[in-house]
Amino acid sequence: MPATRPRRLLRSSRACNFCHKRRIKCERVPSDASRCKNCDDFDVACIFDRPIRRGNPSEAHRHSLDDDDTVTGTVETYRHDQRPSIGTDHQSIDVDLVNGVQTRTHVEPLSTAWQAVAWSTIQGITRLLQVYHETVYPIFPFFDCDRLAKRVEMAEHVHRRPLFASVMAACALASARARDGALAIKPRARSDGDLPSEMFFAAAHEALPQSLLECQSVDYLRAYALLALASLQDAKIAAMNMYLGSYFTLISINQWHDEARWPTDLQPTEVEDFRALFWSIYTLDIYSSIVWDGCIHFQESHARVNYPTTLGNGSRISGNDDDWITGWNFTTDLYRIMEHDLSRLRSKSSRYNLNSGDDLLVNTVPANTSYDKVNRMYSQLSPVFQQIRPATGNSDHDIFGFQAANIQATIALLQMISLEDDADMDRKCNIVSDVLSTFHRVPTPYLRAISTPLIYHIGGIGTILGSVLDQPLSESSWRRVRDLLLSMAELLESLEAVLRCGTGAGQKLRDLAARVENYVQERSSGRTQPTRRVDSDALNSAAMFSGDNTGAWDDASLSDFSTQFQLPGELFEDWSWPFATFDPYANVV
């Protein structure tokens, strides 16, 4: 009797209209196969009447996205009649002050499905805003958190589409940070009712107007900034650049680089929040232009915006008169210095620079001049911002530790871009060593709270070490580079242990170090095969830094005058900076 073919386990091949439109994972409810979990959570109708398209899958997918707007009306049926409805008369007209002139802008009301989300997730939003306050706010203080919590408690975000967009974007970022281990001190148990960051992200994105010319609310500006950060958290760099570009387009449209053109009805606390938002995204712009070699959207010399003077309750450590915002403003100063250093270095090395031969038109100030200035500024800073205290879980205390950690990370970035193109190997290794030592001193909770941006920060170190490996090396210089690679691997592994978008970058660095180490052994022994082969697990950076170099290779001291050699290119054929883009939407049907 022929064997019975095992029955294939079937899964749903199509997403419902609600999940398909939002490009989120559609999972069936175990107790009711006719409904998905998302529609069940939001208490909306779960409908599958989207037309099936044949032919080229990518073409069909493109058309289905184009048809989203025609599906919306059939999907979003809100069944909580007992809750107050939001009529068009209440929400279709928003009054904004743009350039000092009162305007009446048509604002589409929230769909009934997103109203359901806004009503049903108030408790979850409140929890996530607390996460935002603890892990994001110390570096990106976009909201007065206490005031925002009260607005959410009164369900104001249900009635005001711009506020809904910014709140949902903040929740998307906070949820992703919590998912990636940012709450190392006081981790919270996930509630069954908590939504994934992708759902909040979709809600924020859909709440944005189709035309940027319709975005005349500061809350929309804040939403674009938060969506850029949320995209960065998930390593979606193209999306980050899109939202960042939209943010600066809004700044340009409304001339908000000048405080005199800000809405005149802003409360004093709102003015402070806007200042913090403006300079926060300025620093993000400089950071992204350095890490991804992009264009700077906005120059600090064009800004007519003051620094924030106090935010929130103006936290202070007992016995110290310094407000934490002093350290935050110092970091902004560092990025403003960095902008000019970056511009000078690019102008000097660019073959397109028309003024390259004119000393009067080219900034020829040495890079170390600005670094000396930073050292002088740093020496005058209060000790509370120079010493990184252990994280305690008390946000009023830890916010100072965040500032000290961020200052150290920013100085490290400034060190890296101060390298001249013709810098020798010793200078490059010295800077890499200083930067890695700095990061190893920062308590892990702060590193994990800074999260994915720090991974790319460390990527700059990898670029420097890559340029060193392209140069002729001696055996002693290779040993030094090897130790730096392993120190970097150790740091990456401590971060990737909790990151959803980690790709084993630390292990790949160890594999590279082992591969080169074996080549160096073979070369020095003069044999075809080494006497003892090294694998990546044998490379222990902790032992190296302690001086206990008793690993699998000969650790006899090597002369700095040993013969130099060039590493063959095949050692690096399958290696690049190993932090590939991660797409959390890749599994969407």
Coordinates of C-alpha atoms in Angstrom, one line a residue:
M1 CA 0.0 0.0 0.0
P2 CA 1.6 3.3 -1.0
A3 CA 2.5 5.6 1.8
T4 CA 0.1 8.4 2.5
R5 CA 1.4 11.7 1.5
P6 CA 1.5 14.0 4.6
R7 CA -1.0 16.7 4.6
R8 CA 0.5 20.1 4.1
L9 CA 0.0 22.7 6.8
L10 CA -1.9 25.6 5.2
R11 CA -1.6 29.2 6.2
S12 CA -3.6 32.1 5.1
S13 CA -2.2 33.3 1.8
R14 CA -4.0 36.7 1.9
A15 CA -4.2 39.5 4.4
C16 CA -7.5 41.1 5.2
N17 CA -8.2 44.6 3.8
F18 CA -7.3 46.3 7.1
C19 CA -3.9 44.6 7.5
H20 CA -3.2 44.7 3.7
K21 CA -3.7 48.5 3.5
R22 CA -1.4 49.0 6.5
R23 CA 1.2 46.4 5.4
I24 CA 1.2 44.6 8.7
K25 CA 1.2 40.9 9.5
C26 CA -2.3 39.4 9.4
E27 CA -2.7 36.5 11.9
R28 CA -5.9 34.6 12.4
V29 CA -7.7 34.4 15.8
P30 CA -7.4 30.7 17.0
S31 CA -11.0 30.7 18.2
D32 CA -12.4 32.3 15.0
A33 CA -10.7 31.6 11.7
S34 CA -12.9 34.2 9.9
R35 CA -11.2 37.1 11.8
C36 CA -7.6 38.3 12.3
K37 CA -6.0 39.3 15.5
N38 CA -5.6 43.0 14.6
C39 CA -9.3 43.4 13.6
D40 CA -10.3 41.5 16.7
D41 CA -8.2 43.8 19.0
F42 CA -9.6 46.9 17.4
D43 CA -13.2 45.6 17.2
V44 CA -13.5 46.4 13.5
A45 CA -15.0 44.3 10.7
C46 CA -12.5 41.8 9.2
I47 CA -13.1 41.8 5.4
F48 CA -11.5 40.0 2.6
D49 CA -13.2 41.5 -0.5
R50 CA -10.0 42.9 -2.1
P51 CA -9.9 41.7 -5.8
I52 CA -7.4 39.0 -6.5
R53 CA -4.9 40.1 -9.2
R54 CA -3.2 37.7 -11.5
G55 CA 0.1 38.0 -13.4
N56 CA 3.3 39.7 -12.3
P57 CA 3.2 39.6 -8.4
S58 CA 5.2 42.8 -8.1
E59 CA 2.9 44.6 -10.6
A60 CA -0.1 43.3 -8.7
H61 CA 1.3 44.5 -5.4
R62 CA 2.0 48.0 -6.9
H63 CA -1.6 48.2 -8.1
S64 CA -3.0 47.0 -4.8
L65 CA -1.1 49.8 -3.0
D66 CA -2.5 52.3 -5.5
D67 CA -6.0 51.0 -4.8
D68 CA -5.8 51.4 -1.0
D69 CA -7.8 54.5 -0.9
T70 CA -10.8 52.8 -2.6
V71 CA -10.8 50.1 0.0
T72 CA -10.8 52.2 3.0
G73 CA -14.4 52.9 3.2
T74 CA -15.4 49.3 3.1
V75 CA -13.0 48.1 5.7
E76 CA -13.2 50.7 8.5
T77 CA -16.5 50.0 10.2
Y78 CA -16.4 51.0 13.8
R79 CA -18.9 49.1 16.0
H80 CA -18.6 50.9 19.3
D81 CA -21.7 53.0 18.9
Q82 CA -21.7 53.9 22.6
R83 CA -18.5 55.9 22.2
P84 CA -18.8 59.5 21.0
S85 CA -18.4 59.8 17.2
I86 CA -16.1 62.4 15.7
G87 CA -18.1 64.3 13.1
T88 CA -16.7 66.0 10.1
D89 CA -17.9 69.4 11.4
H90 CA -15.7 68.9 14.5
Q91 CA -12.6 67.9 12.7
S92 CA -12.6 69.0 9.1
I93 CA -11.4 72.6 9.9
D94 CA -8.3 73.3 11.9
V95 CA -7.3 76.9 12.7
D96 CA -3.5 77.4 12.5
L97 CA -1.3 80.5 12.7
V98 CA 1.1 80.4 9.8
N99 CA 3.7 83.2 9.4
G100 CA 1.6 85.2 11.9
V101 CA -1.6 85.0 9.7
Q102 CA -4.6 82.9 10.8
T103 CA -5.5 80.3 8.2
R104 CA -8.3 77.7 8.1
T105 CA -7.0 74.4 6.7
H106 CA -9.1 71.5 5.7
V107 CA -8.1 68.4 7.8
E108 CA -9.6 65.1 7.0
P109 CA -11.1 63.4 10.1
L110 CA -9.5 60.2 11.4
S111 CA -11.0 57.1 9.9
T112 CA -13.3 55.2 12.2
A113 CA -10.8 52.3 12.5
W114 CA -8.0 54.6 13.7
Q115 CA -10.5 56.3 16.1
A116 CA -11.1 52.8 17.5
V117 CA -7.4 52.4 17.9
A118 CA -7.0 55.8 19.6
W119 CA -9.8 55.0 22.1
S120 CA -8.9 51.4 22.8
T121 CA -5.2 51.9 23.4
I122 CA -5.1 54.9 25.7
Q123 CA -3.7 52.8 28.6
G124 CA -1.1 51.3 26.3
I125 CA -0.2 54.7 24.9
T126 CA 0.3 56.0 28.4
R127 CA 2.7 53.2 29.2
L128 CA 4.7 53.8 26.0
L129 CA 4.9 57.5 26.6
Q130 CA 6.6 56.6 29.9
V131 CA 9.0 54.4 28.0
Y132 CA 9.6 57.4 25.6
H133 CA 10.3 59.6 28.6
E134 CA 12.9 57.1 30.1
T135 CA 14.7 56.1 26.9
V136 CA 14.2 58.6 24.1
Y137 CA 13.4 61.9 25.8
P138 CA 16.9 62.5 27.3
I139 CA 18.4 62.7 23.8
F140 CA 15.3 63.8 21.8
P141 CA 13.1 65.8 24.1
F142 CA 10.2 66.6 21.7
F143 CA 7.3 66.7 24.2
D144 CA 6.5 68.0 27.6
C145 CA 5.8 64.5 28.8
D146 CA 3.5 65.4 31.7
R147 CA 1.4 67.7 29.6
L148 CA 1.2 65.2 26.7
A149 CA 0.1 62.5 29.2
K150 CA -2.8 64.7 30.3
R151 CA -3.8 65.4 26.7
V152 CA -3.9 61.7 25.9
E153 CA -5.9 61.0 29.1
M154 CA -8.5 63.4 27.8
A155 CA -8.4 61.6 24.4
E156 CA -7.4 64.8 22.7
H157 CA -5.5 62.8 20.2
V158 CA -8.7 61.2 19.0
H159 CA -10.1 64.6 18.0
R160 CA -7.0 66.2 16.6
R161 CA -5.4 64.4 13.6
P162 CA -1.9 66.2 13.9
L163 CA -1.7 65.3 17.6
F164 CA -2.7 61.7 16.7
A165 CA 0.1 61.5 14.2
S166 CA 2.8 62.7 16.6
V167 CA 1.5 60.5 19.5
M168 CA 1.4 57.4 17.3
A169 CA 4.9 58.1 16.0
A170 CA 6.2 58.5 19.5
C171 CA 4.6 55.2 20.5
A172 CA 6.1 53.5 17.4
L173 CA 9.6 54.6 18.5
A174 CA 9.1 53.8 22.2
S175 CA 7.7 50.4 21.4
A176 CA 10.7 49.6 19.1
R177 CA 13.2 50.8 21.7
A178 CA 11.5 48.7 24.5
R179 CA 11.5 45.7 22.1
D180 CA 15.2 46.2 21.5
G181 CA 16.2 46.1 25.2
A182 CA 16.3 49.8 26.0
L183 CA 14.7 49.2 29.4
A184 CA 17.6 47.4 30.9
I185 CA 17.1 48.8 34.5
K186 CA 13.3 48.6 34.9
P187 CA 12.0 46.2 32.2
R188 CA 8.3 46.0 32.1
A189 CA 6.2 43.0 31.4
R190 CA 4.5 43.2 28.0
S191 CA 0.7 43.5 28.3
D192 CA -1.4 41.3 26.1
G193 CA -3.1 44.4 24.8
D194 CA 0.1 46.1 23.7
L195 CA 0.4 46.7 20.0
P196 CA 3.6 46.2 18.0
S197 CA 5.6 49.2 16.9
E198 CA 4.6 48.5 13.3
M199 CA 1.0 49.2 14.0
F200 CA 1.7 52.5 15.6
F201 CA 4.0 53.4 12.7
A202 CA 1.3 52.6 10.2
A203 CA -1.2 54.7 12.2
A204 CA 1.2 57.7 12.3
H205 CA 2.0 57.5 8.6
E206 CA -1.6 57.3 7.5
A207 CA -2.5 60.3 9.6
L208 CA -0.1 62.5 7.7
P209 CA -1.7 64.7 4.9
Q210 CA -1.0 63.6 1.3
S211 CA 0.4 67.1 0.5
L212 CA 3.1 68.7 2.6
L213 CA 1.5 72.0 1.8
E214 CA -1.3 71.0 4.1
C215 CA 1.1 70.3 7.0
Q216 CA 0.8 73.6 9.0
S217 CA 0.8 72.1 12.5
V218 CA 3.9 71.7 14.6
D219 CA 2.6 68.3 15.6
Y220 CA 2.9 67.1 12.0
L221 CA 6.5 68.3 12.0
R222 CA 7.1 66.4 15.2
A223 CA 5.5 63.3 13.6
Y224 CA 7.9 63.4 10.7
A225 CA 10.9 63.7 13.1
L226 CA 9.7 60.7 15.2
L227 CA 9.0 58.6 12.1
A228 CA 12.6 59.3 10.9
L229 CA 13.9 58.0 14.3
A230 CA 11.6 55.0 14.3
S231 CA 12.8 54.1 10.8
L232 CA 16.4 54.4 12.0
Q233 CA 15.6 52.1 14.9
D234 CA 14.6 49.4 12.4
A235 CA 17.6 50.1 10.2
K236 CA 15.3 51.4 7.4
I237 CA 17.7 54.1 6.2
A238 CA 15.9 55.0 3.0
A239 CA 12.7 55.6 5.0
M240 CA 14.6 57.6 7.6
N241 CA 15.9 59.9 4.8
M242 CA 12.4 60.3 3.3
Y243 CA 10.9 61.4 6.6
L244 CA 13.9 63.6 7.4
G245 CA 13.6 65.2 4.0
S246 CA 9.9 65.9 4.6
Y247 CA 10.7 67.4 8.0
F248 CA 13.1 69.9 6.4
T249 CA 10.7 70.7 3.6
L250 CA 8.1 71.7 6.2
I251 CA 10.7 73.9 7.9
S252 CA 11.4 75.6 4.6
I253 CA 7.7 76.0 3.6
N254 CA 6.8 77.6 6.9
Q255 CA 10.1 79.5 7.4
W256 CA 10.3 77.9 10.8
H257 CA 14.1 78.3 10.9
D258 CA 13.2 81.7 12.4
E259 CA 11.5 81.9 15.7
A260 CA 9.8 85.2 14.6
R261 CA 7.7 83.1 12.1
W262 CA 6.5 80.5 14.6
P263 CA 2.8 80.3 15.5
T264 CA 2.1 83.2 17.9
D265 CA -0.3 81.2 20.0
L266 CA 2.4 78.8 21.3
Q267 CA 2.6 78.6 25.1
P268 CA 6.0 79.1 26.7
T269 CA 6.4 75.4 27.3
E270 CA 5.5 74.7 23.7
V271 CA 8.1 77.2 22.5
E272 CA 10.8 75.4 24.6
D273 CA 9.6 72.0 23.1
F274 CA 9.8 73.5 19.5
R275 CA 13.4 74.7 20.2
A276 CA 14.4 71.3 21.5
L277 CA 12.8 69.6 18.4
F278 CA 14.5 72.0 16.0
W279 CA 18.0 71.5 17.4
S280 CA 17.5 67.8 18.0
I281 CA 16.8 67.2 14.3
Y282 CA 19.7 69.4 13.4
T283 CA 22.0 67.1 15.2
L284 CA 20.4 64.0 13.6
D285 CA 20.9 65.6 10.2
I286 CA 24.6 66.1 10.9
Y287 CA 24.9 62.6 12.3
S288 CA 23.2 61.0 9.3
S289 CA 25.3 63.1 6.8
I290 CA 28.5 61.8 8.5
V291 CA 27.5 58.1 8.9
W292 CA 26.0 57.7 5.4
D293 CA 28.0 60.4 3.6
G294 CA 24.9 62.4 2.7
C295 CA 24.1 66.0 2.2
I296 CA 23.5 68.4 5.1
H297 CA 20.0 69.7 4.8
F298 CA 20.4 72.8 7.0
Q299 CA 23.3 74.9 8.1
E300 CA 23.5 76.2 11.7
S301 CA 24.4 79.7 10.5
H302 CA 20.9 80.0 8.9
A303 CA 19.1 79.2 12.1
R304 CA 17.5 82.0 14.1
V305 CA 16.3 79.7 16.9
N306 CA 17.4 79.9 20.6
Y307 CA 18.5 76.9 22.6
P308 CA 15.9 75.6 25.1
T309 CA 16.5 77.0 28.5
T310 CA 14.4 74.6 30.6
L311 CA 12.4 71.5 29.7
G312 CA 9.9 69.6 31.8
N313 CA 10.6 70.0 35.5
G314 CA 14.2 71.1 34.9
S315 CA 15.7 68.1 36.7
R316 CA 18.7 68.7 38.9
I317 CA 20.8 66.3 41.0
S318 CA 20.7 67.1 44.7
G319 CA 23.5 69.4 45.7
N320 CA 24.1 70.5 42.1
D321 CA 22.8 73.7 40.5
D322 CA 23.1 72.5 36.9
D323 CA 20.0 71.7 34.9
W324 CA 20.4 68.7 32.6
I325 CA 19.6 70.8 29.6
T326 CA 23.0 72.5 30.0
G327 CA 24.6 69.2 29.0
W328 CA 22.1 68.7 26.2
N329 CA 22.9 72.2 24.8
F330 CA 26.7 71.4 25.0
T331 CA 26.1 68.4 22.7
T332 CA 24.4 70.7 20.2
D333 CA 27.4 72.9 20.3
L334 CA 29.6 69.9 19.4
Y335 CA 27.5 69.1 16.4
R336 CA 27.6 72.8 15.2
I337 CA 31.4 72.6 15.4
M338 CA 31.3 69.2 13.6
E339 CA 29.2 70.7 10.7
H340 CA 32.0 73.1 9.9
D341 CA 34.7 70.4 10.2
L342 CA 32.8 68.2 7.9
S343 CA 32.3 71.0 5.4
R344 CA 36.0 71.9 5.4
L345 CA 37.1 68.3 5.0
R346 CA 34.7 67.7 2.1
S347 CA 35.7 70.9 0.4
K348 CA 39.4 70.1 0.7
S349 CA 39.0 66.6 -0.8
S350 CA 36.4 67.4 -3.4
R351 CA 37.5 67.5 -7.1
Y352 CA 34.4 69.6 -7.8
N353 CA 35.3 72.4 -5.5
L354 CA 35.8 75.5 -7.7
N355 CA 37.7 77.3 -4.9
S356 CA 40.2 74.5 -4.2
G357 CA 43.2 76.5 -5.4
D358 CA 42.3 79.7 -3.6
D359 CA 43.6 79.8 -0.1
L360 CA 41.5 82.9 0.7
L361 CA 38.2 81.1 -0.2
V362 CA 39.0 77.7 1.4
N363 CA 38.9 77.1 5.1
T364 CA 42.4 75.7 5.8
V365 CA 42.1 75.6 9.6
P366 CA 43.6 72.3 10.7
A367 CA 41.2 69.7 12.1
N368 CA 43.0 69.6 15.4
T369 CA 42.3 73.3 16.0
S370 CA 38.5 72.7 16.5
Y371 CA 39.3 69.6 18.6
D372 CA 41.5 71.7 20.8
K373 CA 38.6 74.1 21.2
V374 CA 36.3 71.3 22.1
N375 CA 38.8 70.2 24.8
R376 CA 38.8 73.7 26.3
M377 CA 35.0 73.8 26.3
Y378 CA 34.8 70.4 27.8
S379 CA 37.2 71.3 30.6
Q380 CA 34.9 74.1 31.6
L381 CA 31.9 71.8 31.8
S382 CA 30.4 70.9 35.1
P383 CA 31.8 67.6 36.5
V384 CA 28.2 66.1 36.5
F385 CA 28.5 66.0 32.6
Q386 CA 32.0 64.7 32.6
Q387 CA 31.5 61.7 34.8
I388 CA 29.1 59.0 33.6
R389 CA 27.3 57.7 36.7
P390 CA 25.8 54.3 36.8
A391 CA 22.2 54.0 35.6
T392 CA 19.7 53.7 38.6
G393 CA 16.3 53.6 37.0
N394 CA 15.5 57.0 38.4
S395 CA 14.8 59.1 35.3
D396 CA 15.6 62.4 37.2
H397 CA 19.0 61.0 38.0
D398 CA 19.8 59.1 34.9
I399 CA 19.0 62.0 32.5
F400 CA 22.4 63.4 33.6
G401 CA 24.1 60.1 32.8
F402 CA 22.5 60.2 29.4
Q403 CA 23.9 63.7 28.7
A404 CA 27.4 62.6 29.9
A405 CA 27.2 59.4 27.7
N406 CA 25.9 61.4 24.7
I407 CA 28.7 64.0 25.1
Q408 CA 31.3 61.3 25.1
A409 CA 29.8 59.6 22.0
T410 CA 29.6 62.9 20.1
I411 CA 33.2 63.8 21.0
A412 CA 34.2 60.3 19.7
L413 CA 32.4 61.1 16.4
L414 CA 34.2 64.4 16.2
Q415 CA 37.5 62.7 16.6
M416 CA 36.7 60.3 13.8
I417 CA 35.8 63.0 11.3
S418 CA 38.9 65.0 12.3
L419 CA 41.1 62.4 10.6
E420 CA 42.8 63.7 7.5
D421 CA 42.8 61.6 4.4
D422 CA 46.6 61.2 4.6
A423 CA 46.6 60.3 8.3
D424 CA 49.1 57.6 9.1
M425 CA 48.2 54.2 10.6
D426 CA 49.4 55.1 14.1
R427 CA 47.1 58.2 14.3
K428 CA 44.1 56.2 13.0
C429 CA 44.7 53.4 15.5
N430 CA 45.1 55.9 18.3
I431 CA 41.8 57.5 17.6
V432 CA 40.0 54.1 17.2
S433 CA 41.5 53.0 20.5
D434 CA 40.4 56.2 22.3
V435 CA 36.9 55.9 20.8
L436 CA 36.5 52.2 21.8
S437 CA 37.8 52.9 25.3
T438 CA 35.2 55.6 25.6
F439 CA 32.3 53.3 24.6
H440 CA 33.6 50.5 26.9
R441 CA 33.4 52.9 29.8
V442 CA 29.8 53.9 29.2
P443 CA 27.4 51.8 31.3
T444 CA 25.5 49.2 29.2
P445 CA 22.0 50.6 30.0
Y446 CA 22.9 53.9 28.4
L447 CA 24.3 52.2 25.3
R448 CA 21.3 50.1 24.9
A449 CA 18.9 53.0 25.3
I450 CA 20.8 54.9 22.6
S451 CA 20.3 51.7 20.6
T452 CA 20.5 51.3 16.8
P453 CA 22.1 54.7 16.1
L454 CA 25.1 53.6 18.2
I455 CA 25.6 50.6 15.9
Y456 CA 26.0 52.9 13.0
H457 CA 28.2 55.2 15.1
I458 CA 30.5 52.2 15.7
G459 CA 30.4 51.6 11.9
G460 CA 32.5 54.7 11.5
I461 CA 35.2 52.9 13.5
G462 CA 34.9 49.9 11.1
T463 CA 35.5 52.3 8.2
I464 CA 38.7 53.6 9.8
L465 CA 40.0 50.1 10.5
G466 CA 39.1 49.1 7.0
S467 CA 41.3 51.8 5.6
V468 CA 44.1 50.6 7.9
L469 CA 43.8 47.1 6.6
D470 CA 44.3 48.4 3.0
Q471 CA 47.7 49.7 3.9
P472 CA 51.0 47.7 4.2
L473 CA 51.2 46.2 7.7
S474 CA 53.9 44.7 9.8
E475 CA 53.2 41.8 12.1
S476 CA 53.2 44.1 15.1
S477 CA 50.9 46.6 13.5
W478 CA 48.5 43.8 12.6
R479 CA 48.4 42.6 16.2
R480 CA 47.3 46.1 17.2
V481 CA 44.6 46.2 14.5
R482 CA 43.5 42.7 15.6
D483 CA 43.0 43.8 19.2
L484 CA 41.0 46.8 18.0
L485 CA 38.8 44.6 15.8
L486 CA 38.1 42.3 18.7
S487 CA 37.4 45.1 21.1
M488 CA 34.9 46.4 18.5
A489 CA 33.4 42.9 18.2
E490 CA 32.9 42.7 21.9
L491 CA 31.1 46.0 22.0
L492 CA 28.8 45.1 19.1
E493 CA 27.9 41.7 20.6
S494 CA 26.8 43.4 23.8
L495 CA 24.4 45.6 21.8
E496 CA 23.3 43.1 19.2
A497 CA 22.2 40.7 22.0
V498 CA 19.0 42.6 22.3
L499 CA 18.5 44.3 18.9
R500 CA 15.8 42.8 16.7
C501 CA 17.7 44.0 13.6
G502 CA 21.1 42.6 14.7
T503 CA 22.9 40.6 12.0
G504 CA 25.9 39.1 13.8
A505 CA 28.2 42.0 13.1
G506 CA 30.4 41.1 16.1
Q507 CA 30.8 37.5 15.1
K508 CA 31.7 38.5 11.5
L509 CA 34.4 40.8 12.8
R510 CA 35.8 37.9 14.9
D511 CA 35.7 35.7 11.8
L512 CA 37.6 38.3 9.8
A513 CA 40.2 38.7 12.5
A514 CA 40.7 34.9 12.6
R515 CA 41.0 34.7 8.8
V516 CA 43.7 37.4 8.7
E517 CA 45.5 35.9 11.8
N518 CA 45.8 32.5 10.0
Y519 CA 47.2 34.2 7.0
V520 CA 49.8 36.1 9.1
Q521 CA 50.8 32.8 10.8
E522 CA 51.2 31.0 7.5
R523 CA 53.3 33.8 6.1
S524 CA 55.5 34.1 9.2
S525 CA 56.1 30.3 9.4
G526 CA 56.9 30.0 5.7
R527 CA 54.7 26.9 5.5
T528 CA 51.7 26.1 3.3
Q529 CA 49.6 25.3 6.4
P530 CA 50.0 26.8 9.8
T531 CA 51.1 24.6 12.7
R532 CA 48.1 25.5 14.7
R533 CA 45.0 27.0 13.1
V534 CA 43.1 29.8 14.9
D535 CA 39.3 30.1 14.8
S536 CA 37.2 33.0 15.8
D537 CA 36.3 31.5 19.2
A538 CA 39.9 31.4 20.1
L539 CA 40.2 35.2 19.8
N540 CA 39.5 36.6 23.2
S541 CA 39.7 40.4 23.4
A542 CA 39.4 40.4 27.2
A543 CA 42.6 38.4 27.5
M544 CA 44.5 40.7 25.1
F545 CA 43.6 43.8 26.9
S546 CA 44.6 42.3 30.2
G547 CA 48.0 41.4 28.7
D548 CA 47.4 37.7 29.0
N549 CA 48.1 36.8 25.4
T550 CA 48.4 33.1 25.6
G551 CA 46.2 32.2 22.7
A552 CA 46.7 30.0 19.7
W553 CA 49.4 32.1 18.1
D554 CA 52.9 32.9 18.9
D555 CA 52.7 36.0 21.1
A556 CA 56.4 36.8 21.3
S557 CA 57.1 40.5 21.1
L558 CA 57.6 41.7 17.6
S559 CA 59.8 44.5 16.4
D560 CA 58.1 47.6 14.9
F561 CA 60.7 47.4 12.1
S562 CA 59.6 43.9 11.0
T563 CA 59.0 43.5 7.3
Q564 CA 55.8 45.0 6.0
F565 CA 53.3 43.1 3.8
Q566 CA 50.0 43.7 2.0
L567 CA 47.0 41.7 3.0
P568 CA 45.6 39.9 -0.1
G569 CA 42.2 41.1 -1.3
E570 CA 40.6 37.6 -1.2
L571 CA 40.6 37.8 2.6
F572 CA 38.0 40.5 2.4
E573 CA 35.9 39.3 -0.6
D574 CA 32.9 38.2 1.5
W575 CA 33.2 40.9 4.1
S576 CA 31.8 44.4 4.3
W577 CA 30.4 46.5 7.2
P578 CA 28.0 43.7 8.3
F579 CA 24.9 45.6 9.4
A580 CA 22.5 44.9 6.6
T581 CA 19.2 46.7 6.4
F582 CA 16.4 44.9 8.2
D583 CA 12.8 45.1 6.9
P584 CA 10.2 44.4 9.6
Y585 CA 7.5 44.4 6.8
A586 CA 9.2 41.7 4.7
N587 CA 6.7 39.0 5.9
V588 CA 3.6 40.9 4.9
V589 CA 1.2 39.0 2.6

